[in-house]
Short mmCIF file of N, CA and C and ligand atoms in Angstrom, two decimals:
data_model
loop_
_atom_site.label_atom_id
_atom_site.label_comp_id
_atom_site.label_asym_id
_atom_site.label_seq_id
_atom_site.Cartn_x
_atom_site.Cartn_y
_atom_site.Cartn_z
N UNK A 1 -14.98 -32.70 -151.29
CA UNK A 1 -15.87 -33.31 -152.27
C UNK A 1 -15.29 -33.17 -153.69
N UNK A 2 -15.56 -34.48 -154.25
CA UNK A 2 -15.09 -33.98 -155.83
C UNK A 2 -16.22 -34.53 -156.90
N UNK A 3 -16.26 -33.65 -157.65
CA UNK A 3 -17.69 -34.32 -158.63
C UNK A 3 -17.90 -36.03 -159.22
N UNK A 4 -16.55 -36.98 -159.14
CA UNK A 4 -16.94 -37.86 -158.86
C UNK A 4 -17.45 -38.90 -157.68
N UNK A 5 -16.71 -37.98 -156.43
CA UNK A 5 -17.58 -38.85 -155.40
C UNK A 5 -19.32 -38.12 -155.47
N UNK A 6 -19.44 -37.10 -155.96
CA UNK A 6 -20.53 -36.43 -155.72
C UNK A 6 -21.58 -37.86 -156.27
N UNK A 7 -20.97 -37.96 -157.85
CA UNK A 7 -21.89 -38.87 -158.94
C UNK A 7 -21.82 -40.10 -158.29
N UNK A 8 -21.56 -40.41 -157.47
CA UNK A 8 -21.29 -41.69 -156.68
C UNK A 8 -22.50 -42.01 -155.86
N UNK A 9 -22.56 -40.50 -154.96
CA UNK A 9 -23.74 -40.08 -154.12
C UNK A 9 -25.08 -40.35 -154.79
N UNK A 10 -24.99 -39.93 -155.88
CA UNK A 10 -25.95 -39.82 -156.68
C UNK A 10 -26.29 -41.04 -156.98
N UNK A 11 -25.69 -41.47 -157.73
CA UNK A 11 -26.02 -42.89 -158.16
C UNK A 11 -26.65 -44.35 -157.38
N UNK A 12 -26.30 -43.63 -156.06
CA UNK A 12 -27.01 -44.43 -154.73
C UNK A 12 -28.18 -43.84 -153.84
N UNK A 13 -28.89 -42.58 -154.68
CA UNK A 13 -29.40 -41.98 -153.88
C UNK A 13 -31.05 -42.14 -153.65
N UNK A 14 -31.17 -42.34 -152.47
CA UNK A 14 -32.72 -42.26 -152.33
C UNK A 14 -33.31 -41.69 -151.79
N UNK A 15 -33.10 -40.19 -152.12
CA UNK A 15 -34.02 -39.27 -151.04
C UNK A 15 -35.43 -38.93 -151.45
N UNK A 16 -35.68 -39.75 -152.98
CA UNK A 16 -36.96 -38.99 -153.81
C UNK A 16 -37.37 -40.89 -154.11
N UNK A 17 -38.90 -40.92 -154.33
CA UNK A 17 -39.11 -42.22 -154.77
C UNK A 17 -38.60 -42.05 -155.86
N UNK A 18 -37.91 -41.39 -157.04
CA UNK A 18 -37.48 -42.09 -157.93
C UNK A 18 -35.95 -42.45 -158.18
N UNK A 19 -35.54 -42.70 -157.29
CA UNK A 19 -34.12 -43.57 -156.86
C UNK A 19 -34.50 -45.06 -157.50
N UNK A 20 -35.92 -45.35 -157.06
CA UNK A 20 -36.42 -47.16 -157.15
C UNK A 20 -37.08 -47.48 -158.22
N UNK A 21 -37.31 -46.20 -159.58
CA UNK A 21 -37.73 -46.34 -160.46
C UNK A 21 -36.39 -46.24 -161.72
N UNK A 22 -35.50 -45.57 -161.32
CA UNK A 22 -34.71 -45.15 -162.53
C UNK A 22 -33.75 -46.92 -163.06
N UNK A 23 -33.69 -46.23 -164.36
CA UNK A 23 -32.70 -47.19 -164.83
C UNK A 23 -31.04 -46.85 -164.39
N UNK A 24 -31.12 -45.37 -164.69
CA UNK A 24 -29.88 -45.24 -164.53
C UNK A 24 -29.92 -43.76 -163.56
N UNK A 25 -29.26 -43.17 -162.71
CA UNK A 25 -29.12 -41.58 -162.77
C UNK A 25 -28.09 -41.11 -163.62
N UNK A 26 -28.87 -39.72 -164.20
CA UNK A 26 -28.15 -38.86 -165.28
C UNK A 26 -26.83 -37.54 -164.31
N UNK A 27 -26.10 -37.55 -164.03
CA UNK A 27 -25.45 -36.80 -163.24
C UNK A 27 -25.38 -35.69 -164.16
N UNK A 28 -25.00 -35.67 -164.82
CA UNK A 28 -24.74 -34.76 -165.80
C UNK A 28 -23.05 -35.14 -166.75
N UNK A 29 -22.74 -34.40 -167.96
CA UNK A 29 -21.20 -34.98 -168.36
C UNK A 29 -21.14 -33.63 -168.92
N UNK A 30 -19.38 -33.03 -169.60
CA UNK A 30 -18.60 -32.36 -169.74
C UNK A 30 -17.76 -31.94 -169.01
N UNK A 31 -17.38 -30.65 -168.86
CA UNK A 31 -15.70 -30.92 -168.97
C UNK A 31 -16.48 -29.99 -167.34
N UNK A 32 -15.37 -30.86 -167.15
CA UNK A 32 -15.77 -30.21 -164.97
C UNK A 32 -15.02 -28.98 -164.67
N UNK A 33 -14.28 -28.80 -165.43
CA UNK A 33 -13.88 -27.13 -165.06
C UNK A 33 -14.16 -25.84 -166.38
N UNK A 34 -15.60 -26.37 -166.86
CA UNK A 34 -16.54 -25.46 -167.94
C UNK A 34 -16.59 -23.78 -167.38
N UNK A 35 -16.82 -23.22 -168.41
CA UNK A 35 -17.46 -21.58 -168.26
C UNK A 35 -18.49 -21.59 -168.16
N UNK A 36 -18.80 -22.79 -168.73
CA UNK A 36 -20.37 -22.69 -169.66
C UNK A 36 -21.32 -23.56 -169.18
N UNK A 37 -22.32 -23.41 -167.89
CA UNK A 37 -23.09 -25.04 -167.57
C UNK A 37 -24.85 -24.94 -167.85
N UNK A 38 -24.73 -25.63 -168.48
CA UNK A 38 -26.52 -25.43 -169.51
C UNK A 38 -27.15 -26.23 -168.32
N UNK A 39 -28.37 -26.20 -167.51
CA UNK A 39 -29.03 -26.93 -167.17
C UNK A 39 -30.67 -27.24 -167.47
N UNK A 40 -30.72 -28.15 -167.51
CA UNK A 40 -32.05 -28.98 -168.14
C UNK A 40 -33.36 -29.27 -166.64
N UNK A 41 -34.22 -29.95 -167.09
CA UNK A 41 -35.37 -30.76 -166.01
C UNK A 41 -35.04 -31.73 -165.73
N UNK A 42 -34.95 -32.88 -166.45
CA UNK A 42 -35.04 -34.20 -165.99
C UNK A 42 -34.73 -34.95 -167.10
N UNK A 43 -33.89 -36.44 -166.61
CA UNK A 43 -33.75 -37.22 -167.56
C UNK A 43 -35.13 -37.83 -168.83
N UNK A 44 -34.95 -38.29 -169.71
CA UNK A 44 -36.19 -38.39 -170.10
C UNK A 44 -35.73 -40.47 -170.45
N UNK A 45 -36.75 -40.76 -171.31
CA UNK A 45 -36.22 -42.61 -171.71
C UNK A 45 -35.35 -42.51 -172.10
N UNK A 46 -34.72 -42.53 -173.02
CA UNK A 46 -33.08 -42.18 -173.72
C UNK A 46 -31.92 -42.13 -172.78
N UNK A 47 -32.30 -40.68 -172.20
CA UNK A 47 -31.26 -40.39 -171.06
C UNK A 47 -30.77 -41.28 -170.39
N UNK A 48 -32.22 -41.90 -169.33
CA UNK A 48 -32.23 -42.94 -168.42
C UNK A 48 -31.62 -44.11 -168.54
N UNK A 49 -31.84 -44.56 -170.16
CA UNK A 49 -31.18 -45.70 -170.57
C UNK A 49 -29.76 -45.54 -170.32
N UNK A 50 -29.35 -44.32 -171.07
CA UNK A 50 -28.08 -44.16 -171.41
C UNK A 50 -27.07 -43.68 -170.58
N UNK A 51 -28.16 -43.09 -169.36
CA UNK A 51 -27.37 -42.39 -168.12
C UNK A 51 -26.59 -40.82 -168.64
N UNK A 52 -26.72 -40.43 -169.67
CA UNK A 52 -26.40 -39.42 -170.26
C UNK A 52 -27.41 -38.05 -170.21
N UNK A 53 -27.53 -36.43 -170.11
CA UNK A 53 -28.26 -36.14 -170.43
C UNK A 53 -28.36 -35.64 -171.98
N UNK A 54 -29.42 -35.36 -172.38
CA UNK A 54 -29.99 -34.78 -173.61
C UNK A 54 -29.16 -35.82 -174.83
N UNK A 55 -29.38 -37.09 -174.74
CA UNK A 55 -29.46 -37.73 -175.89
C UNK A 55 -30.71 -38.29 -176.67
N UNK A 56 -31.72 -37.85 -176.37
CA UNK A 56 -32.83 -37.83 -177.17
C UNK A 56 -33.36 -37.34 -178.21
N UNK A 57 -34.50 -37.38 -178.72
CA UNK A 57 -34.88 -36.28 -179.56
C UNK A 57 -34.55 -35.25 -179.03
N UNK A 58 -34.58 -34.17 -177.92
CA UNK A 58 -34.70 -33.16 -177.16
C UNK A 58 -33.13 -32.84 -177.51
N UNK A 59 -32.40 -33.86 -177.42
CA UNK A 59 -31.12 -33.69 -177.25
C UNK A 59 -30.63 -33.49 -178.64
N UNK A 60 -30.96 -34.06 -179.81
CA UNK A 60 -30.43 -34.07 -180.56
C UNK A 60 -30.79 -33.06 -181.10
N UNK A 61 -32.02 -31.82 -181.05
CA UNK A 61 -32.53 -30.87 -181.92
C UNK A 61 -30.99 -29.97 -180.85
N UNK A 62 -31.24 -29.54 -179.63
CA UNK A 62 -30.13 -29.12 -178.88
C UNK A 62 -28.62 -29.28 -179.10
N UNK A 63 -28.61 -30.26 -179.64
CA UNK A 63 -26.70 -30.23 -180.35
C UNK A 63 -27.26 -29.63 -181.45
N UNK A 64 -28.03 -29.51 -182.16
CA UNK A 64 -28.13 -28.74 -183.73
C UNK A 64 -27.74 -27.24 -183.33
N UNK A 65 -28.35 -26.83 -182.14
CA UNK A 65 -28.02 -25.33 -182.12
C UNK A 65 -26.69 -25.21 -181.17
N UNK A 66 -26.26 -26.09 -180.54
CA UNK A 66 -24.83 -26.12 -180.35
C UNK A 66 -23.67 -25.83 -181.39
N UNK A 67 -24.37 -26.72 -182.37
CA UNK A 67 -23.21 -26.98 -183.68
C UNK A 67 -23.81 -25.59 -184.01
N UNK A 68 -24.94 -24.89 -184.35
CA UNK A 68 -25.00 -23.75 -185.28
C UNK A 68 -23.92 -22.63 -184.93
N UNK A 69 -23.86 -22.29 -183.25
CA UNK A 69 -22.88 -21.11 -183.00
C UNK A 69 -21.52 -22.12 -182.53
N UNK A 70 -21.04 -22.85 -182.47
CA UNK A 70 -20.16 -23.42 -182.56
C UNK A 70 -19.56 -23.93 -180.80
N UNK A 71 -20.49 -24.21 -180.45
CA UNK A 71 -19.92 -24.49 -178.86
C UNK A 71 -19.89 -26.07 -179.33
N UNK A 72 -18.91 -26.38 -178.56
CA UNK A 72 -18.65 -27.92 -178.48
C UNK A 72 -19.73 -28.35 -176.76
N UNK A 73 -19.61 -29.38 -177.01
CA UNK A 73 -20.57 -30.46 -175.92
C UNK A 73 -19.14 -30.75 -174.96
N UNK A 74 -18.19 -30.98 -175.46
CA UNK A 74 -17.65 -31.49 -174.62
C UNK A 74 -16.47 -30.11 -173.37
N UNK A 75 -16.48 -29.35 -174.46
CA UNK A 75 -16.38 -27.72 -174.06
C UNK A 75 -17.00 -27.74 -172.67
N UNK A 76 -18.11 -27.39 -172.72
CA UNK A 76 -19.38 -26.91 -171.55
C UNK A 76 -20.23 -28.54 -170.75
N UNK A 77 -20.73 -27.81 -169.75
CA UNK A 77 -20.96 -28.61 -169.04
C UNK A 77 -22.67 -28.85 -168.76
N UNK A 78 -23.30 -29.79 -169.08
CA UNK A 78 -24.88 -30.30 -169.56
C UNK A 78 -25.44 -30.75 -168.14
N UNK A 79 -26.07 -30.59 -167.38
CA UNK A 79 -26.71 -31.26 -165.82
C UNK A 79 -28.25 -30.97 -166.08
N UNK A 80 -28.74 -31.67 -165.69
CA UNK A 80 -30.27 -31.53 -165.11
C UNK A 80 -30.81 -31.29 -164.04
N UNK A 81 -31.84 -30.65 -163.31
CA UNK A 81 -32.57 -30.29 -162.14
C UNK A 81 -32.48 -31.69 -161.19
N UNK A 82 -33.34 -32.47 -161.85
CA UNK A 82 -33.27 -33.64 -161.67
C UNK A 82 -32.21 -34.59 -162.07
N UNK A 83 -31.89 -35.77 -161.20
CA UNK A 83 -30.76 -36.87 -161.72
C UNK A 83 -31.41 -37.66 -162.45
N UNK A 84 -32.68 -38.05 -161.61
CA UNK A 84 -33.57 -39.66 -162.10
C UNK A 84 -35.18 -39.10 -162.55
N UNK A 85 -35.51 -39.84 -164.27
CA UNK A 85 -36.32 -39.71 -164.73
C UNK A 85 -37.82 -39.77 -164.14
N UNK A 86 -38.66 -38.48 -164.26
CA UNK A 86 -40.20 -38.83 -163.42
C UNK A 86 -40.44 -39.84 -164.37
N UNK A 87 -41.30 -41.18 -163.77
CA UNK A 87 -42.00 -42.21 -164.60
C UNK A 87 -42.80 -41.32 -165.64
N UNK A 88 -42.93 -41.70 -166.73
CA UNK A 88 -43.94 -41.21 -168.06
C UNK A 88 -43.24 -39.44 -168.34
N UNK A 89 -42.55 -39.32 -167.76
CA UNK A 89 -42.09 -37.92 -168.07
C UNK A 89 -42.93 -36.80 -167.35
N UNK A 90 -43.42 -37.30 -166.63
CA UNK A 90 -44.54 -36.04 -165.80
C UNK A 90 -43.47 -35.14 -165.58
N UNK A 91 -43.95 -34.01 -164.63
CA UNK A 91 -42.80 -32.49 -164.47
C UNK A 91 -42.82 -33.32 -163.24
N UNK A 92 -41.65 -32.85 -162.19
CA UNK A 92 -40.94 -33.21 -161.24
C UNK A 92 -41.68 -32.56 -160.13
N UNK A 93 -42.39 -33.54 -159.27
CA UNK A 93 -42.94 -32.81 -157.96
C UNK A 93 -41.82 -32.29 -157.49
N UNK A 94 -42.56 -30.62 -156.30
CA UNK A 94 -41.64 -30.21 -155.74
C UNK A 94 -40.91 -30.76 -154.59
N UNK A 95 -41.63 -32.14 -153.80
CA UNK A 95 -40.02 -32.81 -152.80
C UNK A 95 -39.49 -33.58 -154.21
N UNK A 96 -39.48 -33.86 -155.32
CA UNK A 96 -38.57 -34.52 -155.78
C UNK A 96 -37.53 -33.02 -155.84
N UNK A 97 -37.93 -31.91 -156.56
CA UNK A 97 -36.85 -31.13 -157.00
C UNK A 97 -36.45 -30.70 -155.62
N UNK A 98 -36.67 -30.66 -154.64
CA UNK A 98 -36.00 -30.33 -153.30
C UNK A 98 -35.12 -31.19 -153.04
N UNK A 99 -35.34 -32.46 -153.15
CA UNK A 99 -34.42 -33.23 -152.86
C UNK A 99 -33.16 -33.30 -153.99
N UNK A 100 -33.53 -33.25 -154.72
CA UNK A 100 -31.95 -33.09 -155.63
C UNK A 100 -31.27 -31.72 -155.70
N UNK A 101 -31.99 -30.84 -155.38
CA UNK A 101 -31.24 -29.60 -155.37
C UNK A 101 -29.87 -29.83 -154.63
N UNK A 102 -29.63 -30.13 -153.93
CA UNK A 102 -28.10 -30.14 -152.92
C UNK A 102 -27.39 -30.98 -153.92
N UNK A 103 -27.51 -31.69 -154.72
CA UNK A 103 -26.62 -32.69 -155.72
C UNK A 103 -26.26 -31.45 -156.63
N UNK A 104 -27.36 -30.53 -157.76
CA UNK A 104 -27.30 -29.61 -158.55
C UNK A 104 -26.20 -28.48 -157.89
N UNK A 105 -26.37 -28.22 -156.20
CA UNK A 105 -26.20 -26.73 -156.27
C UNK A 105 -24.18 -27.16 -155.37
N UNK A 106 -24.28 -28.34 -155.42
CA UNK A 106 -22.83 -28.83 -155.54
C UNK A 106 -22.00 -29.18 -156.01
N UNK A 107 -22.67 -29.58 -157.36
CA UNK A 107 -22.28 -29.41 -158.69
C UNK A 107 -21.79 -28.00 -159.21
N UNK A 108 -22.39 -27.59 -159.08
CA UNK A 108 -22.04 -26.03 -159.20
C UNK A 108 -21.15 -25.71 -158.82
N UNK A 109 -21.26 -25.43 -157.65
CA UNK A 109 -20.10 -25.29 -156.28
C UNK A 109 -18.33 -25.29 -157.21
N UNK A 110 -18.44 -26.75 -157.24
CA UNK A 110 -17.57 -27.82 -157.74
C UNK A 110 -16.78 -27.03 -159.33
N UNK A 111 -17.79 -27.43 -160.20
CA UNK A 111 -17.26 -26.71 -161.97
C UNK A 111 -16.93 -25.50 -161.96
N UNK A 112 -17.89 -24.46 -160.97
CA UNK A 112 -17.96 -22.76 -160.55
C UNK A 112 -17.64 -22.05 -162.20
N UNK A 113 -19.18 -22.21 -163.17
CA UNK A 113 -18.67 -21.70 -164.39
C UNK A 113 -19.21 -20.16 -163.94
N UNK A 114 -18.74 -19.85 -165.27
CA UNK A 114 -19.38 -18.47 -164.75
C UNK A 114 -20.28 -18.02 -165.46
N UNK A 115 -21.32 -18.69 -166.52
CA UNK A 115 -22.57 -18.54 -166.91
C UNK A 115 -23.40 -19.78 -166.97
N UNK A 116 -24.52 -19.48 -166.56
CA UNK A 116 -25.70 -20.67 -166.33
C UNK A 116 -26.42 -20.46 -167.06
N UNK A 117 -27.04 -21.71 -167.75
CA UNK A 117 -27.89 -21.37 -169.24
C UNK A 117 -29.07 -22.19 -168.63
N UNK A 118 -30.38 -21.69 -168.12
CA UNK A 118 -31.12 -22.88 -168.12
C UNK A 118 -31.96 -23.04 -169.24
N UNK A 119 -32.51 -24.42 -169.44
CA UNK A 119 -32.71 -25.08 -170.41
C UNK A 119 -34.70 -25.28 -170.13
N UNK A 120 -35.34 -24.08 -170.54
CA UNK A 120 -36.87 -24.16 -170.25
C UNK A 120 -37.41 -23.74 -168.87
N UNK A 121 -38.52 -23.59 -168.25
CA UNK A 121 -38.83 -23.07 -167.33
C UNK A 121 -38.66 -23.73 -166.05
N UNK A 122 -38.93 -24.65 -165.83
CA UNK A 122 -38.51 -25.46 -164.50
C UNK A 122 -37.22 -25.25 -163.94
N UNK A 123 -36.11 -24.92 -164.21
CA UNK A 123 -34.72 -24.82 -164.46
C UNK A 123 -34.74 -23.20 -163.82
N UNK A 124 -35.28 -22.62 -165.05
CA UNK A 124 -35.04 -21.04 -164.96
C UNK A 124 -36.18 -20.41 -163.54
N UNK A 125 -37.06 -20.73 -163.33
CA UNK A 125 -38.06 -20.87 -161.99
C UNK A 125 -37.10 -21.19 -160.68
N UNK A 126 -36.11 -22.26 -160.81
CA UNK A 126 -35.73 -22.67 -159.57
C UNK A 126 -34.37 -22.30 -159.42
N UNK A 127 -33.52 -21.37 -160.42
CA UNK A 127 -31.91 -20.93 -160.27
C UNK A 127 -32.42 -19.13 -160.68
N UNK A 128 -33.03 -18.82 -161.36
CA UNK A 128 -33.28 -17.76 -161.53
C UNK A 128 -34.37 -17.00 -160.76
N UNK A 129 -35.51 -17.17 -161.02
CA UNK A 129 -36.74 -16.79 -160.19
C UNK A 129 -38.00 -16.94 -160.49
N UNK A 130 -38.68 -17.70 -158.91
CA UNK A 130 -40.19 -18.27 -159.40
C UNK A 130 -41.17 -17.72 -160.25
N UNK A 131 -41.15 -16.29 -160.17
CA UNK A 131 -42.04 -16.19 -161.26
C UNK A 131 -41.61 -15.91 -163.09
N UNK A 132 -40.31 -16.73 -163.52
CA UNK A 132 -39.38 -16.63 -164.56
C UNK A 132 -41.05 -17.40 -165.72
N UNK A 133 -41.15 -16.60 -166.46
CA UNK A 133 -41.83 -16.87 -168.08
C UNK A 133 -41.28 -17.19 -169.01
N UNK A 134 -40.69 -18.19 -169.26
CA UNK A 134 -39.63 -18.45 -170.54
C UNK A 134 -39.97 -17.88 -171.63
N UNK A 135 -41.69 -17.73 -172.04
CA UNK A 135 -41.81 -16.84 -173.52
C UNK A 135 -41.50 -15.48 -173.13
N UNK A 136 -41.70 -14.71 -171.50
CA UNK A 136 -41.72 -13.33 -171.90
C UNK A 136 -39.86 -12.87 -171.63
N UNK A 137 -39.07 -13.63 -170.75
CA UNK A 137 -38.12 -13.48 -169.82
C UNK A 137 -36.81 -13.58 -170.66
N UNK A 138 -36.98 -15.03 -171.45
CA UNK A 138 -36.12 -15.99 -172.65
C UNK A 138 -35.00 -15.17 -172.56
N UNK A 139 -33.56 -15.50 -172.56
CA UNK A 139 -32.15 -14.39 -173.34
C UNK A 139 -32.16 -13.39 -172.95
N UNK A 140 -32.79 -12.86 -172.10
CA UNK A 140 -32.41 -11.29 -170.36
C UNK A 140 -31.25 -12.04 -169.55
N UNK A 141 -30.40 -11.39 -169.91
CA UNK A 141 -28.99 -11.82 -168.92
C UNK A 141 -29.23 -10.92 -167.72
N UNK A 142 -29.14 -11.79 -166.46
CA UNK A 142 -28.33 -11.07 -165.56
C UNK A 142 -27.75 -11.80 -164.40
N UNK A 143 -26.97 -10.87 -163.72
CA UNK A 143 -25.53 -11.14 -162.81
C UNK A 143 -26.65 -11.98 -161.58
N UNK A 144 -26.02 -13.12 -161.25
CA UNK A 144 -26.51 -13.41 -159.86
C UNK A 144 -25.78 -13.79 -158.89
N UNK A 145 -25.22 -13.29 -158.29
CA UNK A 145 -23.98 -13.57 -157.19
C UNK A 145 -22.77 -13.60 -158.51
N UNK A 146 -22.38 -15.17 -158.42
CA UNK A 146 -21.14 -15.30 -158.95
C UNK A 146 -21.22 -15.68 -160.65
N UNK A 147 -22.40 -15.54 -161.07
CA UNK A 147 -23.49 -16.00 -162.09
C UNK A 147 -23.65 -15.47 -162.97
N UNK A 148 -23.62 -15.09 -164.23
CA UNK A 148 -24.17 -14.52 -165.58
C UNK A 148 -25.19 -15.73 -165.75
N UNK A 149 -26.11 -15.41 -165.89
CA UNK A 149 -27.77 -16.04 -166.13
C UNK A 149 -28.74 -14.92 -167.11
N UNK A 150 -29.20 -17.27 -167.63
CA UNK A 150 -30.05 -16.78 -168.63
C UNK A 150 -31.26 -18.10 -168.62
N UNK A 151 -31.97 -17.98 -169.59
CA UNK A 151 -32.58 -19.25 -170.05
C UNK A 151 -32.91 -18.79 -171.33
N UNK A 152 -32.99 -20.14 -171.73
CA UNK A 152 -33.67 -20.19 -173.56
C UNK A 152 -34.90 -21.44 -173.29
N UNK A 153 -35.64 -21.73 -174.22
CA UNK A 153 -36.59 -22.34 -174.67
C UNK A 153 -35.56 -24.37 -174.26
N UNK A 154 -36.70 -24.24 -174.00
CA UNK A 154 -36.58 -26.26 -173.70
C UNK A 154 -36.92 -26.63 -174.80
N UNK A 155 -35.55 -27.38 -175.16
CA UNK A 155 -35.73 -28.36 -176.79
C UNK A 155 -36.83 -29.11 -176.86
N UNK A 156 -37.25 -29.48 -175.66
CA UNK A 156 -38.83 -30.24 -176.36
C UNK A 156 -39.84 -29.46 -176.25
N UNK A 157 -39.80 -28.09 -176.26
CA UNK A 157 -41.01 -27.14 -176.57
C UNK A 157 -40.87 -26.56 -177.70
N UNK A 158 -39.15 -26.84 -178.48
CA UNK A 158 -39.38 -26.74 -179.49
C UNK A 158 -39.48 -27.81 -180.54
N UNK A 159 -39.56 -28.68 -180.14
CA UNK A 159 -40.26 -29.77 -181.21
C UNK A 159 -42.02 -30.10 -181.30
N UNK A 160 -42.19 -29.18 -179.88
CA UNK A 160 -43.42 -29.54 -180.40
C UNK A 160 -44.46 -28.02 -181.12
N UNK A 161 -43.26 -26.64 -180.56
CA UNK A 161 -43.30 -25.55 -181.02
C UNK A 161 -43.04 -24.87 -182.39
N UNK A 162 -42.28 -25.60 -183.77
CA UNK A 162 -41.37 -25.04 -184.32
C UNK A 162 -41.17 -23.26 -184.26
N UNK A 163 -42.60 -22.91 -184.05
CA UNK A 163 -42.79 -21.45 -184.66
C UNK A 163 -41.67 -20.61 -183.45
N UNK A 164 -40.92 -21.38 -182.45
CA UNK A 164 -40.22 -20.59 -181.27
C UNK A 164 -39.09 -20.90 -182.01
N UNK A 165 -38.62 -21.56 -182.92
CA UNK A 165 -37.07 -21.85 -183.02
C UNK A 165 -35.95 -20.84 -183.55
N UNK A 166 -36.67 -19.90 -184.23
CA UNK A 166 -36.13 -18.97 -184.83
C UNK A 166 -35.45 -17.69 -183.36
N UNK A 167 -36.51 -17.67 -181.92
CA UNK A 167 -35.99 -16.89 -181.25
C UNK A 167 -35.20 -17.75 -180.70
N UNK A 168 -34.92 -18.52 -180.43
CA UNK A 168 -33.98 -19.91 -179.95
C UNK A 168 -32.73 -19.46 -180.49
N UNK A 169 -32.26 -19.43 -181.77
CA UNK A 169 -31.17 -19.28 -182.36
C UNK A 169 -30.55 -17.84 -182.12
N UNK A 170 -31.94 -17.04 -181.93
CA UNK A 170 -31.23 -15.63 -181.59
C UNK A 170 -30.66 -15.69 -180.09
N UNK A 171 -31.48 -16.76 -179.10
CA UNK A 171 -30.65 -16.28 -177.90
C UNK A 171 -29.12 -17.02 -178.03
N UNK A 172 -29.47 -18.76 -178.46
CA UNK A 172 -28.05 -19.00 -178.34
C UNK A 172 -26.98 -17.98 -179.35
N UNK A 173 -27.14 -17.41 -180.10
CA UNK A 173 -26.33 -16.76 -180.46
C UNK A 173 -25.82 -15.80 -179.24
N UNK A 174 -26.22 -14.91 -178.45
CA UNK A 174 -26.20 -14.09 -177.51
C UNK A 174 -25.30 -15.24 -176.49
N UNK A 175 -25.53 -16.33 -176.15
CA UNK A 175 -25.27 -17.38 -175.42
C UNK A 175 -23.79 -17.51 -176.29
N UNK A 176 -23.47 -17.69 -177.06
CA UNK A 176 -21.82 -17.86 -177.81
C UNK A 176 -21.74 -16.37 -177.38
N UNK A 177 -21.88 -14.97 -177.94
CA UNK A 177 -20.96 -14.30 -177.31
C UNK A 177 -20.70 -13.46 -176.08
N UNK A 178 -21.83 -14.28 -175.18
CA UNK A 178 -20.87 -14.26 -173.73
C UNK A 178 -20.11 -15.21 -173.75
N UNK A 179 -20.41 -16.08 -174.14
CA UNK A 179 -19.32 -16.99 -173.51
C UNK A 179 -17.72 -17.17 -174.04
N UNK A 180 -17.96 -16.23 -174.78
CA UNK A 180 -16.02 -15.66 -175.82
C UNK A 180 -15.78 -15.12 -175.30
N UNK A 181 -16.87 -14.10 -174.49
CA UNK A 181 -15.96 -12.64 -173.39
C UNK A 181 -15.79 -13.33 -172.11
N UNK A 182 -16.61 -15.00 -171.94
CA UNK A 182 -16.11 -15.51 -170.04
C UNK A 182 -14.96 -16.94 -170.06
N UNK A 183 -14.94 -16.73 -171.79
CA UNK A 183 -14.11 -18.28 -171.64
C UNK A 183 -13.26 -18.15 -171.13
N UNK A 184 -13.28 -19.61 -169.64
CA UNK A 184 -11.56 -19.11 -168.86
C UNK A 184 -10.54 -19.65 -169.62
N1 URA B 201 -34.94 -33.09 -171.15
C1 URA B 201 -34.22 -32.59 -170.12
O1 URA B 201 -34.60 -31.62 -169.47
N2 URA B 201 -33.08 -33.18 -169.82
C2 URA B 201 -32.60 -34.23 -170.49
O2 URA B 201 -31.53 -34.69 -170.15
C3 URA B 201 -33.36 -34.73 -171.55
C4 URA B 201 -34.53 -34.15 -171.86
#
């Protein structure tokens, strides 16, 4: 398997009704042999359009704290739980996130970084552990198999949060310097 036949898979896939709703699937983009793989929920309108993830509002507050500690986008590697956007943005029933898990956890497989950043609770619930609290849990590193894991706050909880953004910056900071002590 190679991550472009994977996105191939993907792009034809209908194991969830929203194969027949999407505009586009978001596979995810950056550099396929990353340290660094941030994962998100789901495409949102933007995305979908663009087939990209996190070019939205969501996305664009999220490159701000990219650019603050200095990780490049094209550096690290951006994927979502989900490929294809829930209609209206609802959270992702659980056969949708069952069914894409084998796309996500082959992806993985594939880049094999060696820290996982998830991106809000849905993410950090389903790679880290179900009962994960993003306000109480947030920037607690730890080892999981082959894994340095974490999560931070979902960019659209902080747009609609500001008063979280300030611990945001403290984790990605923590988030740059692991990733100076794992850059391969
Ligand atoms: N929110 C996500 O979780 N992922 C995206 O790609 C965009 C918004």
């Amino acid at each position: 398997m190679t991550l472009d036949l994977l996105e191939k898979e993907c792009i034809n896939c209908n194991k969830c009704s929203l194969g027949a709703t999407k505009l586009h699937s978001v596979f995810g983009a950056g550099n396929p042999d990353a340290t660094l793989m941030f994962i998100g929920e789901a495409p949102g309108a933007q995305e979908d359009e663009q087939g990209v993830p996190f070019v939205g509002a969501a996305g664009k507050l999220f490159d701000k704290y990219l650019n603050a500690v200095d990780i490049k986008r094209e550096d690290v590697y951006i994927a979502n739980m989900l490929k294809c956007r829930p209609p209206k943005n609802r959270d992702p029933l659980p056969e949708e996130k069952d069914a894409c898990f084998a796309y996500l956890r082959e992806q993985i497989k594939l880049i094999k970084p060696k820290m996982i950043v998830c991106l809000g609770r849905i993410s950090a619930q389903r790679l880290i552990r179900e009962d994960f609290k993003i306000t109480r849990d947030h920037g607690i590193w730890e080892q999981k198999g082959d894994f340095l894991m974490t999560a931070v706050y979902h960019p659209s909880l902080l747009l609609r949060d500001p008063r979280r953004r300030e611990e945001m910056l403290k984790d990605m900071i923590s988030v740059k310097e692991k990733y100076e002590e794992l850059k391969k």
